Amino acid sequence: MIPSVLAHEIHDSIAEFISTEFRPATPSFENLLKEFLDKKESIFKGPYLSLGLPFRQGIGGKDYFPDVPIAFPPHLHQELAFSRLKAPNYQSTLIATGTGSGKTECYMIPILDYCYQNQE
């Protein structure tokens, strides 16, 4: 299947369904729906392409914080965040990466380590 052809067929099928099922009863609205559906991006956007590329694996292993066990080997961007958020040289850090890449852990694990180190 060719994605662009499939996207065009889906677009046409949905537009035909909408124009068949929602016929205006008022004469002044007759062409309104057709004009709306004819506009390029009134309802339909895309098609979109999403690539699920793997994140780079870190090199430090799971023992980055010895007192806070990590159940997974961190990604490289997580290790970079850990190095900025690890005692004693805390630095402001902004994490900008994809969904499901472990942004929460970038902050949570250093916070747990800080709590462990300062538990008194």
Coordinates of N, CA and C in Angstrom, one line a residue:
M1 N 0.8 -1.2 0.0 CA 0.0 0.0 0.0 C 0.9 1.2 0.0
I2 N 0.5 2.2 -0.8 CA 1.2 3.5 -0.8 C 0.6 4.4 0.1
P3 N 1.3 4.9 1.1 CA 0.7 5.7 2.2 C 0.0 7.0 1.7
S4 N 0.5 7.7 0.7 CA -0.1 8.9 0.2 C -1.5 8.6 -0.5
V5 N -1.5 7.4 -1.2 CA -2.8 7.0 -1.9 C -3.8 6.6 -0.8
L6 N -3.3 5.9 0.2 CA -4.2 5.5 1.3 C -4.8 6.7 2.0
A7 N -3.9 7.7 2.3 CA -4.4 8.9 3.0 C -5.4 9.6 2.1
H8 N -5.2 9.7 0.8 CA -6.2 10.3 -0.1 C -7.5 9.6 -0.1
E9 N -7.5 8.3 -0.1 CA -8.7 7.5 -0.1 C -9.5 7.6 1.2
I10 N -8.8 7.7 2.3 CA -9.4 7.9 3.6 C -10.0 9.3 3.7
H11 N -9.3 10.3 3.2 CA -9.8 11.6 3.1 C -11.1 11.7 2.3
D12 N -11.1 11.1 1.1 CA -12.3 11.1 0.3 C -13.5 10.4 0.9
S13 N -13.2 9.2 1.5 CA -14.3 8.4 2.1 C -14.9 9.2 3.3
I14 N -14.1 9.8 4.1 CA -14.7 10.5 5.3 C -15.5 11.8 4.8
A15 N -14.9 12.5 3.8 CA -15.7 13.6 3.3 C -17.0 13.2 2.6
E16 N -17.0 12.1 1.9 CA -18.3 11.6 1.3 C -19.3 11.2 2.4
F17 N -18.8 10.6 3.5 CA -19.7 10.2 4.6 C -20.3 11.4 5.2
I18 N -19.5 12.4 5.5 CA -20.0 13.6 6.2 C -21.0 14.3 5.3
S19 N -20.7 14.5 4.0 CA -21.6 15.2 3.1 C -22.9 14.4 2.9
T20 N -22.8 13.1 3.0 CA -24.0 12.3 2.8 C -24.9 12.2 4.1
E21 N -24.3 12.1 5.2 CA -25.0 12.0 6.5 C -25.5 13.3 7.0
F22 N -24.9 14.4 6.7 CA -25.3 15.7 7.3 C -25.7 16.7 6.2
R23 N -26.9 16.4 5.7 CA -27.4 17.3 4.6 C -28.2 18.5 5.3
P24 N -27.8 19.7 4.9 CA -28.5 20.8 5.5 C -29.9 21.0 5.1
A25 N -30.8 21.3 6.0 CA -32.2 21.5 5.7 C -32.5 22.9 5.2
T26 N -31.7 23.8 5.5 CA -31.9 25.2 5.1 C -31.1 25.5 3.8
P27 N -31.8 26.1 2.8 CA -31.2 26.3 1.5 C -29.9 27.2 1.6
S28 N -29.9 28.1 2.5 CA -28.7 29.0 2.6 C -27.5 28.3 3.0
F29 N -27.6 27.1 3.6 CA -26.5 26.3 4.1 C -26.1 25.2 3.2
E30 N -26.7 25.1 2.0 CA -26.5 24.0 1.1 C -25.0 23.9 0.7
N31 N -24.4 24.9 0.3 CA -23.0 24.9 -0.2 C -22.0 25.1 1.0
L32 N -22.5 25.4 2.2 CA -21.6 25.7 3.3 C -20.8 24.4 3.6
L33 N -21.4 23.3 3.7 CA -20.7 22.1 4.1 C -19.7 21.7 3.0
K34 N -20.1 21.8 1.7 CA -19.2 21.5 0.6 C -18.0 22.4 0.6
E35 N -18.2 23.7 0.8 CA -17.1 24.6 0.9 C -16.2 24.3 2.1
F36 N -16.8 23.9 3.2 CA -15.9 23.6 4.3 C -15.1 22.4 4.1
L37 N -15.7 21.3 3.5 CA -14.9 20.1 3.2 C -13.9 20.3 2.1
D38 N -14.1 21.3 1.2 CA -13.2 21.5 0.1 C -11.9 22.3 0.6
K39 N -12.0 23.0 1.7 CA -10.9 23.6 2.2 C -9.8 22.6 2.6
K40 N -8.6 22.8 2.3 CA -7.6 21.8 2.4 C -7.4 21.3 3.8
E41 N -7.4 22.1 4.8 CA -7.1 21.6 6.2 C -8.2 22.0 7.2
S42 N -9.5 22.0 6.7 CA -10.6 22.3 7.6 C -10.8 21.2 8.6
I43 N -10.7 19.9 8.2 CA -10.9 18.8 9.1 C -9.6 17.9 9.0
F44 N -9.1 17.7 7.9 CA -8.0 16.7 7.6 C -6.7 17.4 7.7
K45 N -5.8 16.8 8.5 CA -4.4 17.3 8.6 C -3.5 16.1 8.4
G46 N -2.4 16.4 7.8 CA -1.4 15.3 7.7 C -1.4 14.8 6.2
P47 N -1.0 13.6 5.9 CA -0.7 12.5 6.9 C 0.6 12.8 7.6
Y48 N 0.7 12.2 8.8 CA 1.9 12.4 9.6 C 2.7 11.2 9.6
L49 N 4.0 11.4 9.8 CA 4.9 10.3 9.8 C 5.6 10.3 11.2
S50 N 5.6 9.2 11.9 CA 6.2 9.1 13.2 C 7.2 8.0 13.2
L51 N 8.4 8.3 13.6 CA 9.5 7.3 13.7 C 9.8 7.1 15.1
G52 N 9.8 5.8 15.5 CA 10.1 5.4 16.8 C 11.6 5.1 16.9
L53 N 12.4 6.1 16.8 CA 13.8 5.8 16.9 C 14.3 5.5 18.3
P54 N 15.2 4.6 18.5 CA 15.7 4.4 19.9 C 16.5 5.5 20.4
F55 N 16.4 5.7 21.7 CA 17.2 6.7 22.4 C 18.6 6.1 22.6
R56 N 19.6 7.0 22.6 CA 21.0 6.5 22.8 C 21.2 6.0 24.2
Q57 N 21.8 4.8 24.3 CA 22.1 4.2 25.5 C 23.2 4.9 26.3
G58 N 23.1 5.0 27.6 CA 24.1 5.6 28.4 C 25.3 4.7 28.6
I59 N 26.4 5.2 29.1 CA 27.6 4.4 29.3 C 27.9 4.1 30.8
G60 N 27.2 4.8 31.7 CA 27.5 4.7 33.1 C 26.9 3.5 33.8
G61 N 25.9 2.8 33.2 CA 25.3 1.7 33.8 C 24.2 2.1 34.8
K62 N 23.7 1.0 35.5 CA 22.5 1.3 36.4 C 23.0 1.8 37.8
D63 N 24.2 1.9 38.1 CA 24.7 2.3 39.4 C 25.2 3.8 39.4
Y64 N 24.5 4.6 38.7 CA 24.8 6.0 38.6 C 24.7 6.7 40.0
F65 N 23.6 6.3 40.7 CA 23.4 6.7 42.1 C 23.5 5.5 42.9
P66 N 24.6 5.2 43.6 CA 24.7 4.0 44.4 C 23.7 3.7 45.4
D67 N 23.1 4.8 46.0 CA 22.1 4.6 47.1 C 20.7 4.5 46.6
V68 N 20.5 4.8 45.3 CA 19.1 4.8 44.7 C 19.2 3.8 43.6
P69 N 18.6 2.6 43.8 CA 18.7 1.6 42.8 C 17.8 2.0 41.6
I70 N 18.4 1.8 40.4 CA 17.7 2.1 39.1 C 17.4 0.7 38.4
A71 N 16.2 0.5 38.1 CA 15.8 -0.8 37.5 C 16.2 -0.9 36.0
F72 N 16.8 0.1 35.4 CA 17.0 0.1 34.0 C 18.3 0.8 33.7
P73 N 19.0 0.5 32.6 CA 20.2 1.3 32.3 C 19.7 2.6 31.7
P74 N 20.2 3.7 32.2 CA 19.7 5.0 31.7 C 20.1 5.3 30.3
H75 N 19.3 6.1 29.7 CA 19.6 6.7 28.3 C 20.7 7.7 28.5
L76 N 21.4 8.1 27.4 CA 22.4 9.1 27.4 C 21.9 10.4 27.9
H77 N 20.7 10.8 27.5 CA 20.2 12.1 27.9 C 19.9 12.1 29.4
Q78 N 19.5 11.0 30.0 CA 19.3 10.9 31.4 C 20.6 11.0 32.2
E79 N 21.6 10.3 31.7 CA 22.9 10.4 32.3 C 23.5 11.9 32.3
L80 N 23.2 12.6 31.2 CA 23.6 14.0 31.1 C 22.9 14.8 32.2
A81 N 21.6 14.5 32.3 CA 20.8 15.2 33.3 C 21.3 14.9 34.7
F82 N 21.6 13.6 34.9 CA 22.0 13.2 36.3 C 23.3 13.9 36.6
S83 N 24.2 14.1 35.7 CA 25.5 14.7 36.0 C 25.3 16.2 36.3
R84 N 24.3 16.8 35.8 CA 24.0 18.2 36.1 C 23.2 18.3 37.4
L85 N 22.5 17.3 37.8 CA 21.6 17.4 39.0 C 22.2 16.6 40.2
K86 N 23.4 16.2 40.1 CA 24.1 15.4 41.1 C 24.9 16.3 42.0
A87 N 24.9 15.9 43.3 CA 25.6 16.7 44.3 C 27.1 16.6 43.9
P88 N 27.9 17.6 44.2 CA 27.6 18.9 44.9 C 27.3 20.0 43.9
N89 N 27.5 19.8 42.6 CA 27.4 20.9 41.6 C 26.0 20.9 40.9
Y90 N 25.0 21.2 41.6 CA 23.7 21.2 41.1 C 23.6 22.4 40.0
Q91 N 23.0 22.1 38.9 CA 22.8 23.1 37.8 C 21.4 23.1 37.4
S92 N 20.9 24.3 37.0 CA 19.6 24.3 36.3 C 19.6 23.5 35.1
T93 N 18.5 22.7 34.9 CA 18.5 21.7 33.8 C 17.1 21.7 33.2
L94 N 17.1 21.7 31.9 CA 15.9 21.6 31.1 C 16.0 20.3 30.2
I95 N 15.0 19.4 30.3 CA 15.1 18.2 29.5 C 14.1 18.4 28.3
A96 N 14.5 18.2 27.1 CA 13.7 18.3 25.9 C 14.0 17.1 25.1
T97 N 13.1 16.1 25.2 CA 13.2 14.9 24.4 C 11.9 14.3 24.2
G98 N 11.8 13.2 23.5 CA 10.5 12.6 23.1 C 9.7 12.0 24.2
T99 N 8.4 11.7 23.8 CA 7.5 11.0 24.8 C 8.0 9.6 25.1
G100 N 8.0 9.3 26.3 CA 8.4 8.0 26.8 C 9.9 7.8 26.9
S101 N 10.6 8.9 26.9 CA 12.1 8.8 26.9 C 12.6 8.9 28.4
G102 N 11.8 9.1 29.4 CA 12.3 9.1 30.7 C 12.6 10.4 31.3
K103 N 11.9 11.5 30.9 CA 12.1 12.8 31.4 C 11.9 12.9 32.9
T104 N 10.8 12.2 33.4 CA 10.5 12.2 34.8 C 11.6 11.7 35.6
E105 N 12.2 10.6 35.2 CA 13.3 9.9 35.9 C 14.5 10.8 35.9
C106 N 14.7 11.7 34.9 CA 15.8 12.6 34.9 C 15.8 13.5 36.1
Y107 N 14.7 13.8 36.6 CA 14.6 14.7 37.8 C 14.3 13.9 39.1
M108 N 13.5 12.8 39.0 CA 13.1 12.1 40.1 C 14.2 11.4 40.8
I109 N 15.0 10.7 40.1 CA 16.1 9.9 40.7 C 17.1 10.8 41.4
P110 N 17.6 12.0 40.8 CA 18.4 12.8 41.6 C 17.8 13.4 42.8
I111 N 16.5 13.6 42.8 CA 15.7 14.1 44.0 C 15.7 13.0 45.0
L112 N 15.5 11.8 44.6 CA 15.5 10.7 45.6 C 16.9 10.5 46.2
D113 N 17.9 10.7 45.4 CA 19.3 10.6 45.9 C 19.6 11.7 46.9
Y114 N 19.1 12.9 46.6 CA 19.3 14.1 47.5 C 18.6 13.8 48.8
C115 N 17.3 13.3 48.8 CA 16.6 12.9 50.0 C 17.3 11.9 50.8
Y116 N 17.9 10.9 50.1 CA 18.6 9.8 50.8 C 19.9 10.4 51.5
Q117 N 20.6 11.2 50.8 CA 21.8 11.8 51.4 C 21.5 12.8 52.5
N118 N 20.3 13.4 52.5 CA 20.0 14.4 53.6 C 18.8 13.9 54.4
Q119 N 18.7 12.7 54.7 CA 17.6 12.1 55.4 C 17.5 12.5 56.9
E120 N 18.6 13.0 57.5 CA 18.4 13.5 58.8 C 17.7 14.8 58.9

